[in-house]
Amino acid sequence: DQPTIDVLNALELVASAVGNHEFDQGYDDLVDRVIDGGENADFAYLGANVRLADGSPALQEYSLHEVEGLTVAVIGVVTEETPTLVSPDGITELTFTDPVEAVNRVAAQLTDGDPANGEADVIVAEYHEGAGAGLVEGSTLEEEVADGGAFSDIVTKTSADVDAIFTGHTHKQYAWDAPVPGEDGKTRPILQTGNYGEFLGR
C-alpha cells in the first residue's frame, strides 16, 4: 500500500522482487499505480518469471547498479504459486514460470560477454520464495534442502553465476553459506530476514 511504498522510497531502496501480494489488486493496479502511478515506487520492481500471454516479459526482469566501481545486477522472481494466492480475475493475462529457470536465464544474459545485455560484475538473486514450508524455525540448510521443493531447487539449481541469494515469502529467519553448484569448496550467502521489516539482511 502507499505508506509502505513511501517508507521504502525514503529508505532509498533500489530494487525489489515482486511478491504475491503485489498482485492482490491485480496486474493493472501493480503496473498503473504502484510502478507507474503518480506516487509510485522510486525503485525497480522485478519479476523475471512473470510473462504476458504472448510470452513477453510482464515486468522488468533485472536492474543494474554501480557500487564502488562494480556493476551489480539484481534479478527478481516471485513464487510460482502466485496464481493460487491471489484473485485470478486480476492476473488473467499472466503466467508465472519456474523462478530458478528465470534467474538462470537472465544470469546467463548478464555474463555472456555481450554489452547489449548489460554485463554484471556481481549478480544478486531476489526470490520471493524461501525455506521453511514444512520444517520448524531453527532447521539447518541441509534439512531444508533434503525436504525438497522450491527452496531446494533455489539452493541446488541456481546458476553459479549468482553470487548472493535473498529469499522471502515464508517469513523465516536464516543466514546460510550454501555450496555453489559445480564449484567445489565455494559457497554463497542465502538469507531471509523474517517478516514485516523486523530485521534487515546484510
mmCIF file with all atom_site columns, C-alpha atoms in Angstrom:
data_model
loop_
_atom_site.group_PDB
_atom_site.id
_atom_site.type_symbol
_atom_site.label_atom_id
_atom_site.label_alt_id
_atom_site.label_comp_id
_atom_site.label_asym_id
_atom_site.label_entity_id
_atom_site.label_seq_id
_atom_site.pdbx_PDB_ins_code
_atom_site.Cartn_x
_atom_site.Cartn_y
_atom_site.Cartn_z
_atom_site.occupancy
_atom_site.B_iso_or_equiv
_atom_site.pdbx_formal_charge
_atom_site.auth_seq_id
_atom_site.auth_comp_id
_atom_site.auth_asym_id
_atom_site.auth_atom_id
_atom_site.pdbx_PDB_model_num
ATOM 1   C CA . ASP A 1 1   ? 0.000  0.000   0.000   1.00 0.00 ? 1   ASP A CA 1
ATOM 2   C CA . GLN A 1 2   ? 1.038  3.624   -0.330  1.00 0.00 ? 2   GLN A CA 1
ATOM 3   C CA . PRO A 1 3   ? 2.531  4.080   3.176   1.00 0.00 ? 3   PRO A CA 1
ATOM 4   C CA . THR A 1 4   ? 4.796  1.075   2.583   1.00 0.00 ? 4   THR A CA 1
ATOM 5   C CA . ILE A 1 5   ? 5.904  2.447   -0.770  1.00 0.00 ? 5   ILE A CA 1
ATOM 6   C CA . ASP A 1 6   ? 6.609  5.815   0.881   1.00 0.00 ? 6   ASP A CA 1
ATOM 7   C CA . VAL A 1 7   ? 8.789  4.184   3.548   1.00 0.00 ? 7   VAL A CA 1
ATOM 8   C CA . LEU A 1 8   ? 10.744 2.137   1.012   1.00 0.00 ? 8   LEU A CA 1
ATOM 9   C CA . ASN A 1 9   ? 11.281 5.262   -1.091  1.00 0.00 ? 9   ASN A CA 1
ATOM 10  C CA . ALA A 1 10  ? 12.536 7.120   1.981   1.00 0.00 ? 10  ALA A CA 1
ATOM 11  C CA . LEU A 1 11  ? 14.962 4.268   2.679   1.00 0.00 ? 11  LEU A CA 1
ATOM 12  C CA . GLU A 1 12  ? 16.268 4.704   -0.887  1.00 0.00 ? 12  GLU A CA 1
ATOM 13  C CA . LEU A 1 13  ? 15.611 1.100   -1.848  1.00 0.00 ? 13  LEU A CA 1
ATOM 14  C CA . VAL A 1 14  ? 16.904 0.480   -5.370  1.00 0.00 ? 14  VAL A CA 1
ATOM 15  C CA . ALA A 1 15  ? 15.344 -2.865  -6.319  1.00 0.00 ? 15  ALA A CA 1
ATOM 16  C CA . SER A 1 16  ? 12.763 -5.363  -5.124  1.00 0.00 ? 16  SER A CA 1
ATOM 17  C CA . ALA A 1 17  ? 11.371 -8.607  -6.423  1.00 0.00 ? 17  ALA A CA 1
ATOM 18  C CA . VAL A 1 18  ? 7.611  -8.550  -6.672  1.00 0.00 ? 18  VAL A CA 1
ATOM 19  C CA . GLY A 1 19  ? 5.844  -10.781 -4.183  1.00 0.00 ? 19  GLY A CA 1
ATOM 20  C CA . ASN A 1 20  ? 2.453  -12.401 -4.446  1.00 0.00 ? 20  ASN A CA 1
ATOM 21  C CA . HIS A 1 21  ? 0.864  -9.514  -2.515  1.00 0.00 ? 21  HIS A CA 1
ATOM 22  C CA . GLU A 1 22  ? 1.879  -7.084  -5.258  1.00 0.00 ? 22  GLU A CA 1
ATOM 23  C CA . PHE A 1 23  ? -0.800 -8.853  -7.305  1.00 0.00 ? 23  PHE A CA 1
ATOM 24  C CA . ASP A 1 24  ? -3.572 -8.691  -4.666  1.00 0.00 ? 24  ASP A CA 1
ATOM 25  C CA . GLN A 1 25  ? -5.305 -5.891  -6.556  1.00 0.00 ? 25  GLN A CA 1
ATOM 26  C CA . GLY A 1 26  ? -4.342 -7.283  -9.945  1.00 0.00 ? 26  GLY A CA 1
ATOM 27  C CA . TYR A 1 27  ? -1.667 -6.715  -12.558 1.00 0.00 ? 27  TYR A CA 1
ATOM 28  C CA . ASP A 1 28  ? -3.146 -3.439  -13.777 1.00 0.00 ? 28  ASP A CA 1
ATOM 29  C CA . ASP A 1 29  ? -3.005 -1.948  -10.279 1.00 0.00 ? 29  ASP A CA 1
ATOM 30  C CA . LEU A 1 30  ? 0.610  -3.041  -9.906  1.00 0.00 ? 30  LEU A CA 1
ATOM 31  C CA . VAL A 1 31  ? 1.673  -1.502  -13.204 1.00 0.00 ? 31  VAL A CA 1
ATOM 32  C CA . ASP A 1 32  ? -0.548 1.591   -13.310 1.00 0.00 ? 32  ASP A CA 1
ATOM 33  C CA . ARG A 1 33  ? -0.482 2.658   -9.644  1.00 0.00 ? 33  ARG A CA 1
ATOM 34  C CA . VAL A 1 34  ? 2.443  1.053   -7.835  1.00 0.00 ? 34  VAL A CA 1
ATOM 35  C CA . ILE A 1 35  ? 5.047  1.164   -10.614 1.00 0.00 ? 35  ILE A CA 1
ATOM 36  C CA . ASP A 1 36  ? 3.894  3.962   -12.915 1.00 0.00 ? 36  ASP A CA 1
ATOM 37  C CA . GLY A 1 37  ? 1.446  5.898   -10.763 1.00 0.00 ? 37  GLY A CA 1
ATOM 38  C CA . GLY A 1 38  ? 1.723  9.466   -9.533  1.00 0.00 ? 38  GLY A CA 1
ATOM 39  C CA . GLU A 1 39  ? 3.050  8.398   -6.110  1.00 0.00 ? 39  GLU A CA 1
ATOM 40  C CA . ASN A 1 40  ? 4.856  5.393   -7.460  1.00 0.00 ? 40  ASN A CA 1
ATOM 41  C CA . ALA A 1 41  ? 7.778  3.335   -6.236  1.00 0.00 ? 41  ALA A CA 1
ATOM 42  C CA . ASP A 1 42  ? 11.117 5.024   -6.903  1.00 0.00 ? 42  ASP A CA 1
ATOM 43  C CA . PHE A 1 43  ? 12.768 1.602   -7.069  1.00 0.00 ? 43  PHE A CA 1
ATOM 44  C CA . ALA A 1 44  ? 12.727 -1.163  -9.654  1.00 0.00 ? 44  ALA A CA 1
ATOM 45  C CA . TYR A 1 45  ? 10.053 -3.827  -9.197  1.00 0.00 ? 45  TYR A CA 1
ATOM 46  C CA . LEU A 1 46  ? 11.412 -7.013  -10.746 1.00 0.00 ? 46  LEU A CA 1
ATOM 47  C CA . GLY A 1 47  ? 9.653  -10.157 -11.956 1.00 0.00 ? 47  GLY A CA 1
ATOM 48  C CA . ALA A 1 48  ? 11.727 -12.181 -14.418 1.00 0.00 ? 48  ALA A CA 1
ATOM 49  C CA . ASN A 1 49  ? 9.350  -15.144 -14.246 1.00 0.00 ? 49  ASN A CA 1
ATOM 50  C CA . VAL A 1 50  ? 6.137  -13.178 -14.865 1.00 0.00 ? 50  VAL A CA 1
ATOM 51  C CA . ARG A 1 51  ? 5.056  -13.402 -18.504 1.00 0.00 ? 51  ARG A CA 1
ATOM 52  C CA . LEU A 1 52  ? 2.248  -11.994 -20.610 1.00 0.00 ? 52  LEU A CA 1
ATOM 53  C CA . ALA A 1 53  ? 0.016  -14.217 -22.734 1.00 0.00 ? 53  ALA A CA 1
ATOM 54  C CA . ASP A 1 54  ? 2.329  -13.822 -25.744 1.00 0.00 ? 54  ASP A CA 1
ATOM 55  C CA . GLY A 1 55  ? 5.330  -14.922 -23.673 1.00 0.00 ? 55  GLY A CA 1
ATOM 56  C CA . SER A 1 56  ? 6.903  -11.486 -23.389 1.00 0.00 ? 56  SER A CA 1
ATOM 57  C CA . PRO A 1 57  ? 8.037  -10.096 -20.016 1.00 0.00 ? 57  PRO A CA 1
ATOM 58  C CA . ALA A 1 58  ? 5.231  -8.606  -17.946 1.00 0.00 ? 58  ALA A CA 1
ATOM 59  C CA . LEU A 1 59  ? 7.686  -6.775  -15.676 1.00 0.00 ? 59  LEU A CA 1
ATOM 60  C CA . GLN A 1 60  ? 11.271 -5.580  -15.640 1.00 0.00 ? 60  GLN A CA 1
ATOM 61  C CA . GLU A 1 61  ? 13.464 -8.650  -15.192 1.00 0.00 ? 61  GLU A CA 1
ATOM 62  C CA . TYR A 1 62  ? 16.600 -7.143  -13.650 1.00 0.00 ? 62  TYR A CA 1
ATOM 63  C CA . SER A 1 63  ? 18.233 -3.855  -12.749 1.00 0.00 ? 63  SER A CA 1
ATOM 64  C CA . LEU A 1 64  ? 21.860 -2.697  -12.824 1.00 0.00 ? 64  LEU A CA 1
ATOM 65  C CA . HIS A 1 65  ? 23.538 -0.606  -10.125 1.00 0.00 ? 65  HIS A CA 1
ATOM 66  C CA . GLU A 1 66  ? 27.030 0.882   -9.904  1.00 0.00 ? 66  GLU A CA 1
ATOM 67  C CA . VAL A 1 67  ? 28.503 0.170   -6.460  1.00 0.00 ? 67  VAL A CA 1
ATOM 68  C CA . GLU A 1 68  ? 32.090 1.223   -5.718  1.00 0.00 ? 68  GLU A CA 1
ATOM 69  C CA . GLY A 1 69  ? 33.138 0.751   -9.318  1.00 0.00 ? 69  GLY A CA 1
ATOM 70  C CA . LEU A 1 70  ? 31.352 -2.567  -9.816  1.00 0.00 ? 70  LEU A CA 1
ATOM 71  C CA . THR A 1 71  ? 28.200 -3.258  -11.804 1.00 0.00 ? 71  THR A CA 1
ATOM 72  C CA . VAL A 1 72  ? 25.788 -5.135  -9.560  1.00 0.00 ? 72  VAL A CA 1
ATOM 73  C CA . ALA A 1 73  ? 22.810 -6.821  -11.197 1.00 0.00 ? 73  ALA A CA 1
ATOM 74  C CA . VAL A 1 74  ? 19.681 -7.658  -9.230  1.00 0.00 ? 74  VAL A CA 1
ATOM 75  C CA . ILE A 1 75  ? 17.333 -10.287 -10.673 1.00 0.00 ? 75  ILE A CA 1
ATOM 76  C CA . GLY A 1 76  ? 13.877 -10.622 -9.116  1.00 0.00 ? 76  GLY A CA 1
ATOM 77  C CA . VAL A 1 77  ? 11.383 -13.504 -9.254  1.00 0.00 ? 77  VAL A CA 1
ATOM 78  C CA . VAL A 1 78  ? 8.184  -14.430 -7.425  1.00 0.00 ? 78  VAL A CA 1
ATOM 79  C CA . THR A 1 79  ? 6.803  -17.751 -6.226  1.00 0.00 ? 79  THR A CA 1
ATOM 80  C CA . GLU A 1 80  ? 5.348  -19.898 -8.978  1.00 0.00 ? 80  GLU A CA 1
ATOM 81  C CA . GLU A 1 81  ? 2.344  -20.471 -6.693  1.00 0.00 ? 81  GLU A CA 1
ATOM 82  C CA . THR A 1 82  ? 1.164  -16.853 -7.030  1.00 0.00 ? 82  THR A CA 1
ATOM 83  C CA . PRO A 1 83  ? -1.951 -17.778 -9.085  1.00 0.00 ? 83  PRO A CA 1
ATOM 84  C CA . THR A 1 84  ? -3.233 -19.817 -6.122  1.00 0.00 ? 84  THR A CA 1
ATOM 85  C CA . LEU A 1 85  ? -2.597 -16.977 -3.653  1.00 0.00 ? 85  LEU A CA 1
ATOM 86  C CA . VAL A 1 86  ? -4.381 -14.032 -5.304  1.00 0.00 ? 86  VAL A CA 1
ATOM 87  C CA . SER A 1 87  ? -7.679 -13.378 -7.045  1.00 0.00 ? 87  SER A CA 1
ATOM 88  C CA . PRO A 1 88  ? -7.492 -14.968 -10.505 1.00 0.00 ? 88  PRO A CA 1
ATOM 89  C CA . ASP A 1 89  ? -9.537 -12.147 -12.037 1.00 0.00 ? 89  ASP A CA 1
ATOM 90  C CA . GLY A 1 90  ? -6.629 -9.713  -11.670 1.00 0.00 ? 90  GLY A CA 1
ATOM 91  C CA . ILE A 1 91  ? -3.987 -11.850 -13.344 1.00 0.00 ? 91  ILE A CA 1
ATOM 92  C CA . THR A 1 92  ? -5.844 -13.473 -16.231 1.00 0.00 ? 92  THR A CA 1
ATOM 93  C CA . GLU A 1 93  ? -3.229 -12.364 -18.768 1.00 0.00 ? 93  GLU A CA 1
ATOM 94  C CA . LEU A 1 94  ? -0.232 -13.572 -16.748 1.00 0.00 ? 94  LEU A CA 1
ATOM 95  C CA . THR A 1 95  ? 1.794  -16.765 -16.471 1.00 0.00 ? 95  THR A CA 1
ATOM 96  C CA . PHE A 1 96  ? 4.192  -17.439 -13.594 1.00 0.00 ? 96  PHE A CA 1
ATOM 97  C CA . THR A 1 97  ? 7.064  -19.651 -14.709 1.00 0.00 ? 97  THR A CA 1
ATOM 98  C CA . ASP A 1 98  ? 9.744  -21.561 -12.807 1.00 0.00 ? 98  ASP A CA 1
ATOM 99  C CA . PRO A 1 99  ? 11.678 -18.929 -10.814 1.00 0.00 ? 99  PRO A CA 1
ATOM 100 C CA . VAL A 1 100 ? 15.026 -20.752 -10.848 1.00 0.00 ? 100 VAL A CA 1
ATOM 101 C CA . GLU A 1 101 ? 14.887 -21.181 -14.617 1.00 0.00 ? 101 GLU A CA 1
ATOM 102 C CA . ALA A 1 102 ? 14.133 -17.467 -14.974 1.00 0.00 ? 102 ALA A CA 1
ATOM 103 C CA . VAL A 1 103 ? 17.044 -16.428 -12.734 1.00 0.00 ? 103 VAL A CA 1
ATOM 104 C CA . ASN A 1 104 ? 19.418 -18.710 -14.620 1.00 0.00 ? 104 ASN A CA 1
ATOM 105 C CA . ARG A 1 105 ? 18.257 -17.398 -17.994 1.00 0.00 ? 105 ARG A CA 1
ATOM 106 C CA . VAL A 1 106 ? 18.824 -13.771 -17.008 1.00 0.00 ? 106 VAL A CA 1
ATOM 107 C CA . ALA A 1 107 ? 22.126 -14.537 -15.241 1.00 0.00 ? 107 ALA A CA 1
ATOM 108 C CA . ALA A 1 108 ? 23.382 -16.131 -18.461 1.00 0.00 ? 108 ALA A CA 1
ATOM 109 C CA . GLN A 1 109 ? 22.461 -12.976 -20.391 1.00 0.00 ? 109 GLN A CA 1
ATOM 110 C CA . LEU A 1 110 ? 24.320 -10.818 -17.878 1.00 0.00 ? 110 LEU A CA 1
ATOM 111 C CA . THR A 1 111 ? 27.538 -12.836 -18.206 1.00 0.00 ? 111 THR A CA 1
ATOM 112 C CA . ASP A 1 112 ? 27.598 -13.730 -21.914 1.00 0.00 ? 112 ASP A CA 1
ATOM 113 C CA . GLY A 1 113 ? 30.062 -11.023 -22.915 1.00 0.00 ? 113 GLY A CA 1
ATOM 114 C CA . ASP A 1 114 ? 27.528 -9.071  -24.975 1.00 0.00 ? 114 ASP A CA 1
ATOM 115 C CA . PRO A 1 115 ? 27.374 -5.477  -23.677 1.00 0.00 ? 115 PRO A CA 1
ATOM 116 C CA . ALA A 1 116 ? 23.901 -5.117  -25.184 1.00 0.00 ? 116 ALA A CA 1
ATOM 117 C CA . ASN A 1 117 ? 22.591 -7.458  -22.488 1.00 0.00 ? 117 ASN A CA 1
ATOM 118 C CA . GLY A 1 118 ? 24.088 -5.413  -19.649 1.00 0.00 ? 118 GLY A CA 1
ATOM 119 C CA . GLU A 1 119 ? 27.174 -7.089  -18.249 1.00 0.00 ? 119 GLU A CA 1
ATOM 120 C CA . ALA A 1 120 ? 27.446 -7.565  -14.481 1.00 0.00 ? 120 ALA A CA 1
ATOM 121 C CA . ASP A 1 121 ? 30.396 -7.982  -12.117 1.00 0.00 ? 121 ASP A CA 1
ATOM 122 C CA . VAL A 1 122 ? 28.169 -9.219  -9.297  1.00 0.00 ? 122 VAL A CA 1
ATOM 123 C CA . ILE A 1 123 ? 24.739 -10.864 -9.532  1.00 0.00 ? 123 ILE A CA 1
ATOM 124 C CA . VAL A 1 124 ? 22.215 -10.899 -6.698  1.00 0.00 ? 124 VAL A CA 1
ATOM 125 C CA . ALA A 1 125 ? 19.060 -13.000 -6.993  1.00 0.00 ? 125 ALA A CA 1
ATOM 126 C CA . GLU A 1 126 ? 15.947 -11.966 -5.098  1.00 0.00 ? 126 GLU A CA 1
ATOM 127 C CA . TYR A 1 127 ? 13.495 -14.843 -4.767  1.00 0.00 ? 127 TYR A CA 1
ATOM 128 C CA . HIS A 1 128 ? 10.043 -14.237 -3.301  1.00 0.00 ? 128 HIS A CA 1
ATOM 129 C CA . GLU A 1 129 ? 10.193 -17.861 -2.212  1.00 0.00 ? 129 GLU A CA 1
ATOM 130 C CA . GLY A 1 130 ? 12.058 -19.452 0.664   1.00 0.00 ? 130 GLY A CA 1
ATOM 131 C CA . ALA A 1 131 ? 12.795 -22.174 3.166   1.00 0.00 ? 131 ALA A CA 1
ATOM 132 C CA . GLY A 1 132 ? 10.540 -23.431 5.900   1.00 0.00 ? 132 GLY A CA 1
ATOM 133 C CA . ALA A 1 133 ? 7.491  -24.686 4.075   1.00 0.00 ? 133 ALA A CA 1
ATOM 134 C CA . GLY A 1 134 ? 7.472  -27.900 6.094   1.00 0.00 ? 134 GLY A CA 1
ATOM 135 C CA . LEU A 1 135 ? 10.051 -27.526 8.839   1.00 0.00 ? 135 LEU A CA 1
ATOM 136 C CA . VAL A 1 136 ? 10.203 -25.540 12.061  1.00 0.00 ? 136 VAL A CA 1
ATOM 137 C CA . GLU A 1 137 ? 12.317 -22.456 12.746  1.00 0.00 ? 137 GLU A CA 1
ATOM 138 C CA . GLY A 1 138 ? 15.901 -23.325 13.510  1.00 0.00 ? 138 GLY A CA 1
ATOM 139 C CA . SER A 1 139 ? 16.309 -26.112 10.979  1.00 0.00 ? 139 SER A CA 1
ATOM 140 C CA . THR A 1 140 ? 19.587 -26.453 9.101   1.00 0.00 ? 140 THR A CA 1
ATOM 141 C CA . LEU A 1 141 ? 20.282 -25.743 5.466   1.00 0.00 ? 141 LEU A CA 1
ATOM 142 C CA . GLU A 1 142 ? 20.812 -29.453 4.908   1.00 0.00 ? 142 GLU A CA 1
ATOM 143 C CA . GLU A 1 143 ? 17.403 -30.285 6.403   1.00 0.00 ? 143 GLU A CA 1
ATOM 144 C CA . GLU A 1 144 ? 15.682 -27.703 4.244   1.00 0.00 ? 144 GLU A CA 1
ATOM 145 C CA . VAL A 1 145 ? 17.375 -28.960 1.078   1.00 0.00 ? 145 VAL A CA 1
ATOM 146 C CA . ALA A 1 146 ? 16.502 -32.565 1.960   1.00 0.00 ? 146 ALA A CA 1
ATOM 147 C CA . ASP A 1 147 ? 12.862 -31.504 2.377   1.00 0.00 ? 147 ASP A CA 1
ATOM 148 C CA . GLY A 1 148 ? 12.796 -30.817 -1.371  1.00 0.00 ? 148 GLY A CA 1
ATOM 149 C CA . GLY A 1 149 ? 10.517 -28.379 -3.134  1.00 0.00 ? 149 GLY A CA 1
ATOM 150 C CA . ALA A 1 150 ? 11.101 -24.849 -4.349  1.00 0.00 ? 150 ALA A CA 1
ATOM 151 C CA . PHE A 1 151 ? 13.755 -23.902 -1.800  1.00 0.00 ? 151 PHE A CA 1
ATOM 152 C CA . SER A 1 152 ? 15.822 -26.987 -2.515  1.00 0.00 ? 152 SER A CA 1
ATOM 153 C CA . ASP A 1 153 ? 15.799 -26.006 -6.194  1.00 0.00 ? 153 ASP A CA 1
ATOM 154 C CA . ILE A 1 154 ? 16.926 -22.476 -5.301  1.00 0.00 ? 154 ILE A CA 1
ATOM 155 C CA . VAL A 1 155 ? 19.911 -23.805 -3.341  1.00 0.00 ? 155 VAL A CA 1
ATOM 156 C CA . THR A 1 156 ? 20.963 -26.600 -5.689  1.00 0.00 ? 156 THR A CA 1
ATOM 157 C CA . LYS A 1 157 ? 19.987 -25.324 -9.139  1.00 0.00 ? 157 LYS A CA 1
ATOM 158 C CA . THR A 1 158 ? 20.550 -21.555 -9.151  1.00 0.00 ? 158 THR A CA 1
ATOM 159 C CA . SER A 1 159 ? 23.375 -20.726 -11.570 1.00 0.00 ? 159 SER A CA 1
ATOM 160 C CA . ALA A 1 160 ? 26.894 -20.460 -10.189 1.00 0.00 ? 160 ALA A CA 1
ATOM 161 C CA . ASP A 1 161 ? 26.982 -17.001 -11.803 1.00 0.00 ? 161 ASP A CA 1
ATOM 162 C CA . VAL A 1 162 ? 24.741 -15.785 -8.951  1.00 0.00 ? 162 VAL A CA 1
ATOM 163 C CA . ASP A 1 163 ? 26.832 -14.502 -6.039  1.00 0.00 ? 163 ASP A CA 1
ATOM 164 C CA . ALA A 1 164 ? 24.186 -13.977 -3.349  1.00 0.00 ? 164 ALA A CA 1
ATOM 165 C CA . ILE A 1 165 ? 20.581 -15.052 -2.847  1.00 0.00 ? 165 ILE A CA 1
ATOM 166 C CA . PHE A 1 166 ? 17.950 -13.175 -0.868  1.00 0.00 ? 166 PHE A CA 1
ATOM 167 C CA . THR A 1 167 ? 14.704 -15.033 -0.210  1.00 0.00 ? 167 THR A CA 1
ATOM 168 C CA . GLY A 1 168 ? 11.302 -14.202 1.236   1.00 0.00 ? 168 GLY A CA 1
ATOM 169 C CA . HIS A 1 169 ? 7.679  -15.322 1.315   1.00 0.00 ? 169 HIS A CA 1
ATOM 170 C CA . THR A 1 170 ? 7.975  -17.935 4.075   1.00 0.00 ? 170 THR A CA 1
ATOM 171 C CA . HIS A 1 171 ? 8.613  -15.399 6.888   1.00 0.00 ? 171 HIS A CA 1
ATOM 172 C CA . LYS A 1 172 ? 11.603 -17.334 8.257   1.00 0.00 ? 172 LYS A CA 1
ATOM 173 C CA . GLN A 1 173 ? 14.946 -16.120 9.604   1.00 0.00 ? 173 GLN A CA 1
ATOM 174 C CA . TYR A 1 174 ? 18.162 -17.689 8.368   1.00 0.00 ? 174 TYR A CA 1
ATOM 175 C CA . ALA A 1 175 ? 21.594 -16.767 7.025   1.00 0.00 ? 175 ALA A CA 1
ATOM 176 C CA . TRP A 1 176 ? 23.391 -19.689 5.465   1.00 0.00 ? 176 TRP A CA 1
ATOM 177 C CA . ASP A 1 177 ? 26.536 -20.180 3.405   1.00 0.00 ? 177 ASP A CA 1
ATOM 178 C CA . ALA A 1 178 ? 25.405 -22.668 0.810   1.00 0.00 ? 178 ALA A CA 1
ATOM 179 C CA . PRO A 1 179 ? 27.556 -24.667 -1.612  1.00 0.00 ? 179 PRO A CA 1
ATOM 180 C CA . VAL A 1 180 ? 27.647 -23.252 -5.124  1.00 0.00 ? 180 VAL A CA 1
ATOM 181 C CA . PRO A 1 181 ? 26.590 -25.931 -7.648  1.00 0.00 ? 181 PRO A CA 1
ATOM 182 C CA . GLY A 1 182 ? 29.560 -27.202 -9.639  1.00 0.00 ? 182 GLY A CA 1
ATOM 183 C CA . GLU A 1 183 ? 32.098 -25.096 -7.716  1.00 0.00 ? 183 GLU A CA 1
ATOM 184 C CA . ASP A 1 184 ? 33.931 -27.305 -5.197  1.00 0.00 ? 184 ASP A CA 1
ATOM 185 C CA . GLY A 1 185 ? 34.640 -25.522 -1.934  1.00 0.00 ? 185 GLY A CA 1
ATOM 186 C CA . LYS A 1 186 ? 32.853 -22.318 -2.949  1.00 0.00 ? 186 LYS A CA 1
ATOM 187 C CA . THR A 1 187 ? 29.842 -21.004 -1.034  1.00 0.00 ? 187 THR A CA 1
ATOM 188 C CA . ARG A 1 188 ? 27.428 -18.096 -1.340  1.00 0.00 ? 188 ARG A CA 1
ATOM 189 C CA . PRO A 1 189 ? 25.065 -16.475 1.145   1.00 0.00 ? 189 PRO A CA 1
ATOM 190 C CA . ILE A 1 190 ? 21.382 -17.416 1.176   1.00 0.00 ? 190 ILE A CA 1
ATOM 191 C CA . LEU A 1 191 ? 19.277 -15.462 3.640   1.00 0.00 ? 191 LEU A CA 1
ATOM 192 C CA . GLN A 1 192 ? 15.824 -14.366 4.731   1.00 0.00 ? 192 GLN A CA 1
ATOM 193 C CA . THR A 1 193 ? 15.021 -11.801 7.395   1.00 0.00 ? 193 THR A CA 1
ATOM 194 C CA . GLY A 1 194 ? 11.697 -12.880 8.853   1.00 0.00 ? 194 GLY A CA 1
ATOM 195 C CA . ASN A 1 195 ? 8.766  -10.617 8.072   1.00 0.00 ? 195 ASN A CA 1
ATOM 196 C CA . TYR A 1 196 ? 7.243  -7.141  8.358   1.00 0.00 ? 196 TYR A CA 1
ATOM 197 C CA . GLY A 1 197 ? 10.582 -5.312  8.362   1.00 0.00 ? 197 GLY A CA 1
ATOM 198 C CA . GLU A 1 198 ? 11.573 -6.590  11.808  1.00 0.00 ? 198 GLU A CA 1
ATOM 199 C CA . PHE A 1 199 ? 15.149 -7.278  10.660  1.00 0.00 ? 199 PHE A CA 1
ATOM 200 C CA . LEU A 1 200 ? 17.478 -6.323  7.827   1.00 0.00 ? 200 LEU A CA 1
ATOM 201 C CA . GLY A 1 201 ? 19.643 -8.834  5.991   1.00 0.00 ? 201 GLY A CA 1
ATOM 202 C CA . ARG A 1 202 ? 23.194 -7.877  5.078   1.00 0.00 ? 202 ARG A CA 1
#
